[in-house]
mmCIF file of C-alpha atoms in Angstrom:
data_model
loop_
_atom_site.group_PDB
_atom_site.id
_atom_site.type_symbol
_atom_site.label_atom_id
_atom_site.label_comp_id
_atom_site.label_asym_id
_atom_site.label_seq_id
_atom_site.Cartn_x
_atom_site.Cartn_y
_atom_site.Cartn_z
ATOM 1 C CA GLU A 1 18.423 -6.089 3.535
ATOM 2 C CA ASP A 2 16.481 -9.159 4.693
ATOM 3 C CA GLN A 3 13.884 -10.627 2.359
ATOM 4 C CA VAL A 4 11.187 -12.962 2.744
ATOM 5 C CA THR A 5 9.588 -14.576 -0.408
ATOM 6 C CA GLN A 6 6.477 -16.884 -0.143
ATOM 7 C CA SER A 7 5.400 -18.795 -3.259
ATOM 8 C CA PRO A 8 2.881 -19.805 -4.657
ATOM 9 C CA GLU A 9 0.621 -16.711 -3.430
ATOM 10 C CA ALA A 10 -2.284 -18.517 -4.037
ATOM 11 C CA LEU A 11 -2.927 -22.380 -4.065
ATOM 12 C CA ARG A 12 -6.482 -24.351 -4.774
ATOM 13 C CA LEU A 13 -6.202 -27.756 -3.402
ATOM 14 C CA GLN A 14 -8.846 -30.632 -3.499
ATOM 15 C CA GLU A 15 -10.018 -32.220 -0.100
ATOM 16 C CA GLY A 16 -7.249 -34.669 0.379
ATOM 17 C CA GLU A 17 -4.730 -33.430 -2.128
ATOM 18 C CA SER A 18 -1.270 -32.796 -0.239
ATOM 19 C CA SER A 19 1.122 -30.226 -1.496
ATOM 20 C CA SER A 20 3.676 -27.721 0.084
ATOM 21 C CA LEU A 21 4.336 -24.094 0.594
ATOM 22 C CA ASN A 22 7.511 -22.294 0.022
ATOM 23 C CA CYS A 23 9.205 -19.444 2.339
ATOM 24 C CA SER A 24 12.625 -18.468 0.681
ATOM 25 C CA TYR A 25 14.643 -16.116 2.617
ATOM 26 C CA THR A 26 17.814 -14.454 2.692
ATOM 27 C CA VAL A 27 18.701 -12.874 6.249
ATOM 28 C CA SER A 28 22.315 -12.660 8.334
ATOM 29 C CA GLY A 29 22.095 -14.550 11.468
ATOM 30 C CA LEU A 30 18.692 -16.093 11.568
ATOM 31 C CA ARG A 31 17.380 -16.208 14.807
ATOM 32 C CA GLY A 32 14.497 -18.336 14.240
ATOM 33 C CA LEU A 33 11.527 -18.632 11.248
ATOM 34 C CA PHE A 34 7.900 -18.252 11.936
ATOM 35 C CA TRP A 35 5.084 -19.869 10.324
ATOM 36 C CA TYR A 36 1.454 -18.255 11.208
ATOM 37 C CA ARG A 37 -1.897 -18.501 9.799
ATOM 38 C CA GLN A 38 -4.332 -15.751 9.128
ATOM 39 C CA ASP A 39 -8.196 -16.421 8.871
ATOM 40 C CA PRO A 40 -10.162 -13.487 6.719
ATOM 41 C CA GLY A 41 -10.694 -10.870 9.347
ATOM 42 C CA LYS A 42 -8.400 -11.989 12.216
ATOM 43 C CA GLY A 43 -5.084 -11.741 13.666
ATOM 44 C CA PRO A 44 -2.365 -14.000 12.486
ATOM 45 C CA GLU A 45 -2.557 -17.126 14.915
ATOM 46 C CA PHE A 46 1.030 -19.063 15.560
ATOM 47 C CA LEU A 47 1.741 -22.308 14.596
ATOM 48 C CA PHE A 48 5.745 -23.139 14.216
ATOM 49 C CA THR A 49 9.459 -21.560 15.395
ATOM 50 C CA LEU A 50 12.126 -23.385 13.389
ATOM 51 C CA TYR A 51 15.655 -22.597 14.718
ATOM 52 C CA SER A 52 17.971 -24.540 12.495
ATOM 53 C CA ALA A 53 18.393 -26.296 9.145
ATOM 54 C CA GLY A 54 17.489 -29.603 9.407
ATOM 55 C CA GLU A 55 14.758 -28.984 11.979
ATOM 56 C CA GLU A 56 11.240 -30.114 11.648
ATOM 57 C CA LYS A 57 7.960 -29.833 13.640
ATOM 58 C CA GLU A 58 4.031 -31.040 13.319
ATOM 59 C CA LYS A 59 1.058 -30.438 14.236
ATOM 60 C CA GLU A 60 -2.030 -32.312 12.695
ATOM 61 C CA ARG A 61 -1.982 -32.272 9.028
ATOM 62 C CA LEU A 62 0.849 -29.695 9.116
ATOM 63 C CA LYS A 63 4.658 -30.060 8.824
ATOM 64 C CA ALA A 64 7.201 -27.505 8.677
ATOM 65 C CA THR A 65 10.803 -27.900 7.450
ATOM 66 C CA LEU A 66 13.701 -25.591 7.214
ATOM 67 C CA THR A 67 17.135 -25.692 5.164
ATOM 68 C CA LYS A 68 19.630 -23.020 5.180
ATOM 69 C CA LYS A 69 17.728 -20.825 2.392
ATOM 70 C CA GLU A 70 14.131 -22.024 2.630
ATOM 71 C CA SER A 71 11.448 -23.471 4.682
ATOM 72 C CA PHE A 72 8.514 -25.855 3.734
ATOM 73 C CA LEU A 73 4.914 -26.136 5.269
ATOM 74 C CA HIS A 74 3.477 -29.411 3.897
ATOM 75 C CA ILE A 75 -0.071 -30.066 4.308
ATOM 76 C CA THR A 76 -0.967 -33.742 4.371
ATOM 77 C CA ALA A 77 -4.677 -34.725 3.542
ATOM 78 C CA PRO A 78 -5.913 -31.180 4.111
ATOM 79 C CA LYS A 79 -9.405 -30.325 5.125
ATOM 80 C CA PRO A 80 -11.814 -27.495 4.029
ATOM 81 C CA GLU A 81 -10.935 -26.288 7.752
ATOM 82 C CA ASP A 82 -7.265 -25.511 6.376
ATOM 83 C CA SER A 83 -8.194 -23.068 4.233
ATOM 84 C CA ALA A 84 -6.467 -19.350 5.197
ATOM 85 C CA THR A 85 -3.761 -17.285 4.553
ATOM 86 C CA TYR A 86 -0.344 -18.843 5.774
ATOM 87 C CA LEU A 87 2.587 -16.896 6.928
ATOM 88 C CA CYS A 88 6.199 -16.761 7.079
ATOM 89 C CA ALA A 89 8.292 -14.803 8.985
ATOM 90 C CA VAL A 90 12.065 -14.656 9.732
ATOM 91 C CA GLN A 91 13.582 -12.896 13.001
ATOM 92 C CA ALA A 92 17.278 -11.350 12.836
ATOM 93 C CA PRO A 93 19.097 -8.913 14.836
ATOM 94 C CA MET A 94 18.957 -5.327 14.037
ATOM 95 C CA ASN A 95 21.416 -3.118 14.300
ATOM 96 C CA SER A 96 20.103 -2.050 17.948
ATOM 97 C CA GLY A 97 20.852 -5.279 19.039
ATOM 98 C CA TYR A 98 16.913 -6.146 19.186
ATOM 99 C CA SER A 99 15.572 -8.405 17.096
ATOM 100 C CA THR A 100 12.014 -7.849 15.143
ATOM 101 C CA LEU A 101 10.217 -10.087 12.578
ATOM 102 C CA THR A 102 10.183 -9.665 8.662
ATOM 103 C CA PHE A 103 7.024 -11.065 7.129
ATOM 104 C CA GLY A 104 6.528 -12.538 3.531
ATOM 105 C CA LYS A 105 3.108 -11.697 1.701
ATOM 106 C CA GLY A 106 1.394 -14.817 2.534
ATOM 107 C CA THR A 107 0.194 -18.001 0.530
ATOM 108 C CA MET A 108 -3.678 -17.851 0.011
ATOM 109 C CA LEU A 109 -4.839 -21.812 0.502
ATOM 110 C CA LEU A 110 -8.197 -22.893 -0.510
ATOM 111 C CA VAL A 111 -9.466 -26.602 -0.128
ATOM 112 C CA SER A 112 -12.495 -27.438 -1.833
ATOM 113 C CA PRO A 113 -14.679 -30.514 -0.256
ATOM 114 C CA ASN B 1 -6.892 -14.797 29.919
ATOM 115 C CA ALA B 2 -8.466 -12.396 26.700
ATOM 116 C CA GLY B 3 -4.319 -12.685 25.287
ATOM 117 C CA VAL B 4 -4.296 -9.416 23.016
ATOM 118 C CA THR B 5 -7.200 -6.939 22.692
ATOM 119 C CA GLN B 6 -7.632 -4.052 20.220
ATOM 120 C CA THR B 7 -9.838 -0.983 20.266
ATOM 121 C CA PRO B 8 -11.620 -0.312 18.496
ATOM 122 C CA LYS B 9 -12.506 -2.819 15.466
ATOM 123 C CA PHE B 10 -13.224 -0.673 12.821
ATOM 124 C CA ARG B 11 -13.054 3.570 12.484
ATOM 125 C CA VAL B 12 -13.613 5.918 9.612
ATOM 126 C CA LEU B 13 -11.615 9.118 10.265
ATOM 127 C CA LYS B 14 -11.955 12.219 7.795
ATOM 128 C CA THR B 15 -8.032 13.289 6.495
ATOM 129 C CA GLY B 16 -6.649 15.620 9.225
ATOM 130 C CA GLN B 17 -8.511 13.832 11.995
ATOM 131 C CA SER B 18 -6.609 12.360 14.715
ATOM 132 C CA MET B 19 -7.417 9.205 16.929
ATOM 133 C CA THR B 20 -5.593 6.744 19.346
ATOM 134 C CA LEU B 21 -5.461 2.954 19.035
ATOM 135 C CA LEU B 22 -5.351 1.364 21.796
ATOM 136 C CA CYS B 23 -3.531 -2.222 22.577
ATOM 137 C CA ALA B 24 -3.391 -4.340 26.256
ATOM 138 C CA GLN B 25 -1.966 -7.479 26.630
ATOM 139 C CA ASP B 26 -2.545 -9.865 29.681
ATOM 140 C CA MET B 27 -0.187 -12.454 29.132
ATOM 141 C CA ASN B 28 3.007 -10.000 31.200
ATOM 142 C CA HIS B 29 4.739 -9.628 27.884
ATOM 143 C CA GLU B 30 7.796 -7.240 27.777
ATOM 144 C CA TYR B 31 7.900 -6.955 24.388
ATOM 145 C CA MET B 32 4.820 -5.219 22.216
ATOM 146 C CA TYR B 33 4.499 -4.059 18.192
ATOM 147 C CA TRP B 34 2.448 -2.108 15.769
ATOM 148 C CA TYR B 35 2.019 -3.435 12.489
ATOM 149 C CA ARG B 36 0.070 -2.422 9.475
ATOM 150 C CA GLN B 37 -1.361 -5.123 7.155
ATOM 151 C CA ASP B 38 -2.332 -4.056 3.411
ATOM 152 C CA PRO B 39 -2.941 -6.002 0.321
ATOM 153 C CA GLY B 40 -0.138 -7.186 -1.561
ATOM 154 C CA MET B 41 2.360 -5.749 1.212
ATOM 155 C CA GLY B 42 2.167 -8.147 3.934
ATOM 156 C CA LEU B 43 2.587 -6.974 7.445
ATOM 157 C CA ARG B 44 4.918 -4.096 7.946
ATOM 158 C CA LEU B 45 6.148 -3.334 11.332
ATOM 159 C CA ILE B 46 5.511 0.630 12.315
ATOM 160 C CA HIS B 47 6.927 1.062 16.350
ATOM 161 C CA TYR B 48 7.824 -1.326 18.938
ATOM 162 C CA SER B 49 8.345 -1.513 22.693
ATOM 163 C CA VAL B 50 10.898 -3.436 24.392
ATOM 164 C CA GLY B 51 9.782 -2.137 27.577
ATOM 165 C CA GLU B 52 7.666 0.080 29.819
ATOM 166 C CA GLY B 53 8.945 3.933 28.603
ATOM 167 C CA THR B 54 10.550 2.565 25.898
ATOM 168 C CA THR B 55 9.784 2.634 21.887
ATOM 169 C CA ALA B 56 11.306 2.501 18.693
ATOM 170 C CA LYS B 57 11.097 2.728 15.275
ATOM 171 C CA GLY B 58 10.046 0.033 12.451
ATOM 172 C CA GLU B 59 9.994 -0.107 8.885
ATOM 173 C CA VAL B 60 7.297 2.460 8.329
ATOM 174 C CA PRO B 61 6.905 4.820 11.465
ATOM 175 C CA ASP B 62 6.221 8.340 9.418
ATOM 176 C CA GLY B 63 2.735 9.661 10.651
ATOM 177 C CA TYR B 64 2.282 7.477 13.571
ATOM 178 C CA ASN B 65 3.600 8.126 17.476
ATOM 179 C CA VAL B 66 3.210 5.388 20.299
ATOM 180 C CA SER B 67 3.371 5.350 23.831
ATOM 181 C CA ARG B 68 4.039 2.616 26.453
ATOM 182 C CA LEU B 69 2.996 4.093 29.751
ATOM 183 C CA LYS B 70 2.055 0.838 31.236
ATOM 184 C CA LYS B 71 3.888 -2.526 30.325
ATOM 185 C CA GLN B 72 0.681 -4.033 29.375
ATOM 186 C CA ASN B 73 -0.653 -1.250 27.185
ATOM 187 C CA PHE B 74 0.597 0.372 23.887
ATOM 188 C CA LEU B 75 -0.879 3.268 21.915
ATOM 189 C CA LEU B 76 -0.610 4.251 18.367
ATOM 190 C CA GLY B 77 -1.550 7.801 17.554
ATOM 191 C CA LEU B 78 -2.302 9.362 14.158
ATOM 192 C CA GLU B 79 -1.796 12.799 14.440
ATOM 193 C CA SER B 80 -3.009 14.384 11.321
ATOM 194 C CA ALA B 81 -4.683 11.032 9.308
ATOM 195 C CA ALA B 82 -3.886 10.679 5.623
ATOM 196 C CA PRO B 83 -5.664 8.511 3.253
ATOM 197 C CA SER B 84 -2.132 6.722 2.726
ATOM 198 C CA GLN B 85 -3.154 5.185 6.553
ATOM 199 C CA THR B 86 -6.284 3.507 5.636
ATOM 200 C CA SER B 87 -5.491 -0.061 6.574
ATOM 201 C CA VAL B 88 -5.832 -2.793 9.125
ATOM 202 C CA TYR B 89 -3.502 -2.265 12.224
ATOM 203 C CA PHE B 90 -2.591 -5.571 14.472
ATOM 204 C CA CYS B 91 -0.690 -5.485 17.575
ATOM 205 C CA ALA B 92 0.982 -8.033 18.953
ATOM 206 C CA SER B 93 3.420 -8.534 21.601
ATOM 207 C CA SER B 94 5.850 -11.493 23.020
ATOM 208 C CA TYR B 95 8.659 -12.327 25.608
ATOM 209 C CA ARG B 96 11.579 -10.624 26.019
ATOM 210 C CA VAL B 97 14.330 -11.761 23.496
ATOM 211 C CA PHE B 98 16.983 -12.894 26.282
ATOM 212 C CA LEU B 99 20.133 -14.777 25.405
ATOM 213 C CA GLU B 100 19.449 -15.682 21.740
ATOM 214 C CA ARG B 101 16.013 -17.011 22.651
ATOM 215 C CA THR B 102 13.576 -16.189 20.132
ATOM 216 C CA TYR B 103 9.840 -15.996 21.152
ATOM 217 C CA GLU B 104 6.862 -16.122 19.162
ATOM 218 C CA GLN B 105 4.772 -12.880 19.018
ATOM 219 C CA TYR B 106 0.706 -13.105 19.868
ATOM 220 C CA PHE B 107 -1.543 -10.817 17.734
ATOM 221 C CA GLY B 108 -4.485 -9.216 18.420
ATOM 222 C CA PRO B 109 -7.650 -9.234 15.775
ATOM 223 C CA GLY B 110 -7.016 -5.834 14.419
ATOM 224 C CA THR B 111 -8.663 -2.367 13.832
ATOM 225 C CA ARG B 112 -9.692 -1.576 10.344
ATOM 226 C CA LEU B 113 -9.071 2.165 9.683
ATOM 227 C CA THR B 114 -10.439 3.952 7.106
ATOM 228 C CA VAL B 115 -9.559 7.493 5.800
ATOM 229 C CA THR B 116 -11.551 9.542 3.461
#
């Protein structure tokens, strides 16, 4: 069974204090790994897609990396507006041939000024 | 361009009542999805559709039905609501997966449902 595990469950940082969030996965035939940001009371917002080990993508203070077993979301010099829950999801083929997403439970990030 | 919209935003039902949640997207996406999100459980797929007139079961389909009569709309129905269906429901849509290409899903703002 495909599994996605995110750690830590919650992370508290001071403004400017860089850190990383982890997403470990076990899936057969990975087609893509996705990172989403979710603010309280809102739907998830797409951030990145990673397709193969070694791939990296950046957006402002965020950088996502991928290995064969895990992905990291690095946050450099975070600001309070980066506070949100970050979700990781993997896409793999189902027996029907269609691909759906399996989500982790998320990491709740709080950045204090 | 409104993206993915959901109706209603909030709803309180009594056990045994029925209701329909409406999802609409204006991005011409072929695929649409319904998820539920519960504390400590993450997002779980209820049903999905890969095209007009087609639907399929996801991870937690029991107690729900869906219909996709038009490409832009995806309806989620609860025939006889139960307290266990208290949750936040999200609709999402994406382009069709084609030749191994993966497309991100775009989510609506959610519907918060309470069943008493």
